[in-house]
Coordinates of C-alpha atoms in Angstrom, one line a residue:
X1 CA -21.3 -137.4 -177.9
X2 CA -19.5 -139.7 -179.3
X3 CA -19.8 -143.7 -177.8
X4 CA -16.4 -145.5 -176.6
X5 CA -15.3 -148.2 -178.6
X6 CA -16.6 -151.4 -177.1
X7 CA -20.1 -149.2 -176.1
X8 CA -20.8 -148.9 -180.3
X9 CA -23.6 -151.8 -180.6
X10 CA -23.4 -154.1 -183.6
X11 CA -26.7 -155.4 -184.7
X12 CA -25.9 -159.0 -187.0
X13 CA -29.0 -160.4 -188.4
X14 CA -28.5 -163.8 -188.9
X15 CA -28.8 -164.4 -192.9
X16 CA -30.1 -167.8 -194.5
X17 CA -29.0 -170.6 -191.4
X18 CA -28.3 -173.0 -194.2
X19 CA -26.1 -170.8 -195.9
X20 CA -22.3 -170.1 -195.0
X21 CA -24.1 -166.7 -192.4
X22 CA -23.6 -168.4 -189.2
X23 CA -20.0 -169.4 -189.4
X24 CA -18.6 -165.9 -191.1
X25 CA -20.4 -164.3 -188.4
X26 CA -19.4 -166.6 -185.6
X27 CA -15.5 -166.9 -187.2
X28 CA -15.4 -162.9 -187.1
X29 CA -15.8 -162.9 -183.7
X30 CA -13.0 -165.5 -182.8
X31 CA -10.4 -162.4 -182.0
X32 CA -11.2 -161.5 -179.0
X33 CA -9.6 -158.0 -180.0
X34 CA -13.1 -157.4 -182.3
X35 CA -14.5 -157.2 -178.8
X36 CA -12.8 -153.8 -177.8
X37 CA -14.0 -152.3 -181.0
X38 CA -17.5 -153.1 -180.2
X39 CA -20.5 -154.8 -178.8
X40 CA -22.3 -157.5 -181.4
X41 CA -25.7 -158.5 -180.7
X42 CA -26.9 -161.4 -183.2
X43 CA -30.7 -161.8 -183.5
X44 CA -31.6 -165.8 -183.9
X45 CA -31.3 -168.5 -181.4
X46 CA -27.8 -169.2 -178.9
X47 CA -29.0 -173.2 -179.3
X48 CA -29.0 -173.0 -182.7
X49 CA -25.9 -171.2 -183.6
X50 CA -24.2 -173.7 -180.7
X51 CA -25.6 -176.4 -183.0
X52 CA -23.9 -175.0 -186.1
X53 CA -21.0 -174.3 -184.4
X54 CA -20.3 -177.8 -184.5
X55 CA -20.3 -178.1 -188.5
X56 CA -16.8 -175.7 -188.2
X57 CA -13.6 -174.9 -186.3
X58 CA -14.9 -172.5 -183.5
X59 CA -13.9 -171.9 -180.0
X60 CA -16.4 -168.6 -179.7
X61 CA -18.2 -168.0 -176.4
X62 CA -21.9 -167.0 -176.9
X63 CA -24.0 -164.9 -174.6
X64 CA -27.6 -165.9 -174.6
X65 CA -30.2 -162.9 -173.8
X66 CA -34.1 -162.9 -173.9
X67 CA -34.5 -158.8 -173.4
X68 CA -32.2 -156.5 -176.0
X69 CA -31.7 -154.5 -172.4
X70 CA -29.5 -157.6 -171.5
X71 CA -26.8 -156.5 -174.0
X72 CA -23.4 -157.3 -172.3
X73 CA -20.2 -155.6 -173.5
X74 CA -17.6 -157.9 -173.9
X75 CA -19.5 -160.5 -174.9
X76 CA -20.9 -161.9 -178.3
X77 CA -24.7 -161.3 -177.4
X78 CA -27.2 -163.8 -179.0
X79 CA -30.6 -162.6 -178.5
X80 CA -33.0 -165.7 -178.8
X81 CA -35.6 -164.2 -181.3
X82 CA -37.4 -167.5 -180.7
X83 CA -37.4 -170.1 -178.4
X84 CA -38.8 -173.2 -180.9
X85 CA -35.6 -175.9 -183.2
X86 CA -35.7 -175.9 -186.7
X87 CA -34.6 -178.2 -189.2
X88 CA -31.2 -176.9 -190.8
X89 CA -29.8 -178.5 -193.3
X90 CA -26.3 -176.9 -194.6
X91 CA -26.7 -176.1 -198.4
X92 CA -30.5 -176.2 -198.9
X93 CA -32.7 -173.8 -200.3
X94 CA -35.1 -173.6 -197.8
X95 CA -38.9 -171.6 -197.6
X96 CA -38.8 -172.2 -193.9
X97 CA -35.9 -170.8 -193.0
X98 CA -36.1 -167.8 -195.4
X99 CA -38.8 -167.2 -193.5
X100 CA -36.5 -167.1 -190.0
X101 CA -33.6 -165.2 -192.1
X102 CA -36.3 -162.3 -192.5
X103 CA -37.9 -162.7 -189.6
X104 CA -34.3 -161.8 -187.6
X105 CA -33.8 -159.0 -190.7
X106 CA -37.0 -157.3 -189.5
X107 CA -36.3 -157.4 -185.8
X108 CA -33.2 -156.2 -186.1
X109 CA -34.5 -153.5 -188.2
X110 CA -36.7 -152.3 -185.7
X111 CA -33.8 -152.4 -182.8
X112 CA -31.8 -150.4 -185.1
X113 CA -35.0 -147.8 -185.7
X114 CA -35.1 -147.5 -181.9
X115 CA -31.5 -146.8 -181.4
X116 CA -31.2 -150.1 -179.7
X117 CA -28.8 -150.9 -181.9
X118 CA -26.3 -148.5 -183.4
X119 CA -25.7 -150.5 -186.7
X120 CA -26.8 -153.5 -188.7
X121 CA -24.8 -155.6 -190.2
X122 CA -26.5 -158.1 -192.3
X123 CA -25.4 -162.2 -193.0
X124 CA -26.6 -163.1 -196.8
X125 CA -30.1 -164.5 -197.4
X126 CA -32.0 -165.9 -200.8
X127 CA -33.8 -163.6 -202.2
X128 CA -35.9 -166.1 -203.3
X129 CA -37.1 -168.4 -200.1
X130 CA -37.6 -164.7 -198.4
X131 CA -40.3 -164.0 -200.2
X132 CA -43.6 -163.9 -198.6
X133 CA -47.6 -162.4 -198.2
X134 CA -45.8 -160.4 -195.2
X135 CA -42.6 -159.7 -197.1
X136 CA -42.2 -158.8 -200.6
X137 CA -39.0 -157.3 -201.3
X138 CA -36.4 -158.0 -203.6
X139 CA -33.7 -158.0 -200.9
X140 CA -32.7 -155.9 -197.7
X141 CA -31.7 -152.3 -199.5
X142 CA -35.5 -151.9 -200.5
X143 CA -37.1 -153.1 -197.4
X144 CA -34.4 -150.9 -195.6
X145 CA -35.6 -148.1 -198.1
X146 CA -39.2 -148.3 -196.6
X147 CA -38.6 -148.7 -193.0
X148 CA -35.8 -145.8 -193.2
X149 CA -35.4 -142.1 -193.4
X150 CA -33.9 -141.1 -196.7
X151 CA -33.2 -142.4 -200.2
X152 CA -31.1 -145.6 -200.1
X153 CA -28.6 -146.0 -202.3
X154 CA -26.6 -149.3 -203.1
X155 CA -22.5 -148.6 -202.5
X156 CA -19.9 -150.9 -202.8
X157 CA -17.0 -150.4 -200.8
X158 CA -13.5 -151.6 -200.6
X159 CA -10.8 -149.8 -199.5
X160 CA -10.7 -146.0 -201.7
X161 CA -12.9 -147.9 -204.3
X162 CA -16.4 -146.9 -204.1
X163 CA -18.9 -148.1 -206.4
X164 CA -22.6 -146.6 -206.6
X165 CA -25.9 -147.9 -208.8
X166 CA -28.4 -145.5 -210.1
X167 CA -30.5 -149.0 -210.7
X168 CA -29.9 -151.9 -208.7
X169 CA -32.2 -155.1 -208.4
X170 CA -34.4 -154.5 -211.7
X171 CA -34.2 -156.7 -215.2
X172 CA -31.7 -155.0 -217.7
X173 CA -34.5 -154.8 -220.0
X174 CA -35.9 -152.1 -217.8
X175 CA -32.5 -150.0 -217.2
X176 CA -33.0 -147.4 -219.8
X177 CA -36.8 -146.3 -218.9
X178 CA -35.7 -146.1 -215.3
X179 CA -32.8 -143.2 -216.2
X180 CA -35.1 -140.5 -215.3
X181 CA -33.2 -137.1 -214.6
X182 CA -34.9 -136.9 -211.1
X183 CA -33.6 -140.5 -210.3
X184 CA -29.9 -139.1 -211.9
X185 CA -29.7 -136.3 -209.7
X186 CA -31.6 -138.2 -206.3
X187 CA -28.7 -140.8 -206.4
X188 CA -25.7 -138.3 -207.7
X189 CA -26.6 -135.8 -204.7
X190 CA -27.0 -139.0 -202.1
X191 CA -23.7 -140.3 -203.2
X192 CA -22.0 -136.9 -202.6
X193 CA -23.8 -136.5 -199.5
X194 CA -22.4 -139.7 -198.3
X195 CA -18.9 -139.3 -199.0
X196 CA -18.6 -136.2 -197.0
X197 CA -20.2 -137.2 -194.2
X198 CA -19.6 -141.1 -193.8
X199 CA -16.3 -141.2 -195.6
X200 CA -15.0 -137.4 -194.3
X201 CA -14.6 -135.7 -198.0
X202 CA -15.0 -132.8 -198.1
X203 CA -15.0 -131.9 -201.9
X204 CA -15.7 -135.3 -203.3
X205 CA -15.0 -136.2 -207.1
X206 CA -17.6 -138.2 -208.3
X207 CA -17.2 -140.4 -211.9
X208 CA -20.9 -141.4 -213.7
X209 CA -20.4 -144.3 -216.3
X210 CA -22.4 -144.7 -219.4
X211 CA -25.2 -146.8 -220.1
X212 CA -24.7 -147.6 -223.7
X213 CA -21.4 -149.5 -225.3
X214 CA -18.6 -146.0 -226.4
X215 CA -21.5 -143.9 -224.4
X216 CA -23.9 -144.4 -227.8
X217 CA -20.9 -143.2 -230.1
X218 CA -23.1 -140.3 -230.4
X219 CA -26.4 -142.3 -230.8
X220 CA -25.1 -144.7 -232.8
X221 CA -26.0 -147.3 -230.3
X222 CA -28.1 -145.6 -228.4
X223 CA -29.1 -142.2 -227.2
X224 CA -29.9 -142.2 -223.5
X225 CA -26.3 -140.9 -222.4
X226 CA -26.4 -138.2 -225.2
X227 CA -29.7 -136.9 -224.4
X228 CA -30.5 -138.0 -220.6
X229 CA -27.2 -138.6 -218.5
X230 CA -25.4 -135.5 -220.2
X231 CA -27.1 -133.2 -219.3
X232 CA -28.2 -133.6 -215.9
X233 CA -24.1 -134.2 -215.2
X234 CA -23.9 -130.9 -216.8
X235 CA -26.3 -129.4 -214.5
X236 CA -24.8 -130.6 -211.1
X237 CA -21.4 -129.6 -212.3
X238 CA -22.5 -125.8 -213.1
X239 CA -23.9 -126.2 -210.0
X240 CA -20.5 -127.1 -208.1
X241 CA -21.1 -131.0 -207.8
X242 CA -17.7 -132.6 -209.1
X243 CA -19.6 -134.8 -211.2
X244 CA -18.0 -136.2 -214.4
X245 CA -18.6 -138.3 -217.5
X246 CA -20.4 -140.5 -218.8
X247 CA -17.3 -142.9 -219.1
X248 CA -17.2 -145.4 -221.5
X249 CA -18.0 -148.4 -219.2
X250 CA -15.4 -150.9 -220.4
X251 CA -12.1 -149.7 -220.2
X252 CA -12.8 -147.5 -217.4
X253 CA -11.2 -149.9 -214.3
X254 CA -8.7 -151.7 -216.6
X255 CA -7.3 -148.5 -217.2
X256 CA -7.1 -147.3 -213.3
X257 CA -9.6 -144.4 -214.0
X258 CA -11.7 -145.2 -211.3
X259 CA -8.3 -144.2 -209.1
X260 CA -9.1 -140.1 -209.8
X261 CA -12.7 -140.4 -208.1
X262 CA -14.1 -140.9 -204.9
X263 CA -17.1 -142.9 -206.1
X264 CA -18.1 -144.2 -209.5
X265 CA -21.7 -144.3 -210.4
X266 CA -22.6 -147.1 -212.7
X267 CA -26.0 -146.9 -214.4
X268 CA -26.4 -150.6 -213.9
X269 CA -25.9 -153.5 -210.9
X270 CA -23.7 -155.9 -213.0
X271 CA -22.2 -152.9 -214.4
X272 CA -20.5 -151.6 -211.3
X273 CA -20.2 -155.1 -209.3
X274 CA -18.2 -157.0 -211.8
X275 CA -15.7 -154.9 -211.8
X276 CA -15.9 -154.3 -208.2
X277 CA -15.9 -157.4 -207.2
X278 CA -13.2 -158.5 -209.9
X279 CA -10.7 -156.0 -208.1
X280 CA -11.4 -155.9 -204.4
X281 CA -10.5 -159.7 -203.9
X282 CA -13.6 -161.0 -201.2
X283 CA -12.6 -157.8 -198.8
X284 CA -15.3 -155.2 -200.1
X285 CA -18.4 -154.8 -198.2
X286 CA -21.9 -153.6 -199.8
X287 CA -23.1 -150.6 -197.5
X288 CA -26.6 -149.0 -198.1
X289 CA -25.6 -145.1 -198.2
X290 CA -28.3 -142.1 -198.4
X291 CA -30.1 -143.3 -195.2
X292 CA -30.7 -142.5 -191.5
X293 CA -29.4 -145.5 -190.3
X294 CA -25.8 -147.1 -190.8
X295 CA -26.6 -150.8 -192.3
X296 CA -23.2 -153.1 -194.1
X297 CA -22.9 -156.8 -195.2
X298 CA -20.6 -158.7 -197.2
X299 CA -20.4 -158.8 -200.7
X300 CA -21.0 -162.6 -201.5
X301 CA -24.5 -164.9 -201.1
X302 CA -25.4 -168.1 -199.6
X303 CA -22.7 -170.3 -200.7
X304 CA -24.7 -173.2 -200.4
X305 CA -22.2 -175.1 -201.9
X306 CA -19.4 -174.8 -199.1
X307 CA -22.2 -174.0 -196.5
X308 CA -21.3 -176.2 -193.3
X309 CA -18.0 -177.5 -194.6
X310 CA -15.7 -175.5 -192.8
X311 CA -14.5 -173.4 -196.0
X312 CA -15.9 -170.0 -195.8
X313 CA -14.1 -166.9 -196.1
X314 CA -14.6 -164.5 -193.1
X315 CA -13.0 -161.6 -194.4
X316 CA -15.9 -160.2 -196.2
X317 CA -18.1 -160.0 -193.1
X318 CA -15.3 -158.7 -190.8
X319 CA -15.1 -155.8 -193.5
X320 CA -18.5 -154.9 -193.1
X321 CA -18.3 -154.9 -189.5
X322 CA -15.0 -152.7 -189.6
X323 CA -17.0 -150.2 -191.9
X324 CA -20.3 -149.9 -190.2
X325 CA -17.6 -148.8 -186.9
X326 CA -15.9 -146.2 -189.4
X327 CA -19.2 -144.9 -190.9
X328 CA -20.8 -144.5 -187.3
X329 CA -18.0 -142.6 -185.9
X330 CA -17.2 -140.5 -189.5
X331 CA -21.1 -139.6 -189.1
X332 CA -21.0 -138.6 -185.6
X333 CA -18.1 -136.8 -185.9
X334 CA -19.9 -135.0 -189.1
X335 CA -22.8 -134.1 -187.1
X336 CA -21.1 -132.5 -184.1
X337 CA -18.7 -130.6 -186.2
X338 CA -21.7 -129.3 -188.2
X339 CA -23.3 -128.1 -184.8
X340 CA -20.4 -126.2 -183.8
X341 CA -20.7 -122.4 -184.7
X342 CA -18.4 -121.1 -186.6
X343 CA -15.9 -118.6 -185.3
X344 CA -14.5 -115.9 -186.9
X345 CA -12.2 -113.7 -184.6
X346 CA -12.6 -109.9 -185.0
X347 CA -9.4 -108.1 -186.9
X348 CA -7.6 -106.4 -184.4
X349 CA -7.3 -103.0 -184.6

């Protein structure tokens, strides 16, 4: 069944304190009306964020809990991970509280693995002070890929404009040996998959780009889309995946291609986000498709550089909540259509 409105519970882990986390989060629940669309629960500290509160215009009410079985609807639930202060500083790079961004990634993770939470939504962190003996991950979408069911999958969303990664967080000097036609079709198929049931598609079209400048202008510069992406698009298609290209990367968004697919695919993370991020304005919202578990954040970092000077741009994060709402429900909806036989009624005679 699906859950009423206000009863769908909004995981938020915090993000990097000294980062611009706290006050998207905390401005995004200013409306009141946010509060009819569903229950947040931030993991950190309520003395804390009442602390930070103070570095920006906000009028927000907080509800403190020590249990998760405290959650309140109607209210903007902080559950106080830990009891002890810390030493924020707005705009520092700081090992300490890295170490307090992951260790409210993590335990929201785990509420969200329990069906505590119904979705996670997750304030930026530095993917440098994160890093640990206990946590060695190059960001959330690979530690989420561990604790998860299923093959996560990098999307950016804005809108009809749905960008995919076949690599995400790796050098671009390892790109090429990572185009494997397993790792083509794994990420192709968990893209489709996605689109028809957390985006309601039914026969998604799906658009790969090329790796190489002109696609290798035949192996002239280079021959991994010739002899590696090719063929495995070929395969899916004859297979009835609506899977096409690969696209020459460069003039495929200037010239409003990416308008006659439901997703692009690009073989590489700056590949896909400049342009993404070029057209969707601060609104578009990086969601982790593939998995068992619905997880969204914004598409920006940090901003150390504005962080505690009143200045950050909301819209992002609100995005991400709005999404991780429309995914849960598309997804629910998916999976009790799909357990509804299918009736056929007898001709009459």
């Amino acid at each position: 069944m699906i859950k009423s409105a206000e009863n769908i519970i909004v995981g938020i882990s915090i993000g990097d304190l000294n980062g611009i986390g706290s006050e998207v989060v905390l401005k995004t629940f200013e409306d009141s009306r946010m509060l009819e669309l569903c229950t947040p629960v931030i993991f950190a500290n309520v003395k804390i964020l009442s602390f930070l509160k103070k570095n920006f215009t906000s009028t927000v009410l907080m509800h403190g809990i020590d249990r998760l079985d405290q959650i309140t609807p109607g209210k903007v639930n902080v559950f106080n991970l830990w009891k002890e202060g810390l030493d924020v500083n707005a705009g520092v790079n700081d090992a300490k509280i890295g170490e307090y961004a992951i260790k409210s990634f993590v335990a929201a993770t785990a509420a969200l693995k329990e069906g505590v939470i119904d979705v996670l939504v997750t304030a930026p962190i530095n993917k440098y002070n994160i890093q640990s003996e206990d946590f060695k991950f190059p960001g959330h979408t690979d530690y989420l890929d561990q604790e998860l069911e299923g093959n996560a999958l990098m999307m950016m969303v804005q809108d009809n404009l749905r960008v995919g990664l076949l690599t995400d967080h790796i050098p671009l000097s390892e790109v090429a040996s990572h185009l494997t036609e397993d790792l083509i079709k794994k990420k192709i198929e968990t893209v489709r998959k996605s689109l028809i049931q957390d985006f309601s598609i039914n026969k998604p079209r799906i658009a790969v780009l090329g790796l190489n400048p002109h696609c290798g202008d035949g192996g002239v510069i280079g021959k991994e889309d010739d002899e590696i992406l090719k063929p495995v698009i070929k395969k899916l298609f004859e297979k009835g995946t609506l899977v096409f290209g690969p696209f020459a990367a460069d003039g495929f968004f200037g010239s409003n291609q990416y308008d006659k697919y439901d997703a692009v695919i690009a073989t590489y993370h700056d590949q896909g986000l400049i342009p993404f991020k070029t057209l969707s304005f601060g609104k578009g919202v990086n969601y982790t498709a593939g998995l068992d578990k619905i997880r969204t954040s914004p598409d920006h970092g940090t901003a150390y550089d504005i962080a505690g000077k009143d200045e950050a741009d909301f819209g992002s994060f609100k995005e991400a909540v709005y999404l991780a709402i429309d995914i849960y429900r598309s997804r629910n909806l998916y999976v009790e259509i799909s357990a509804k036989p299918l009736k056929i009624k007898e001709k009459q005679l």
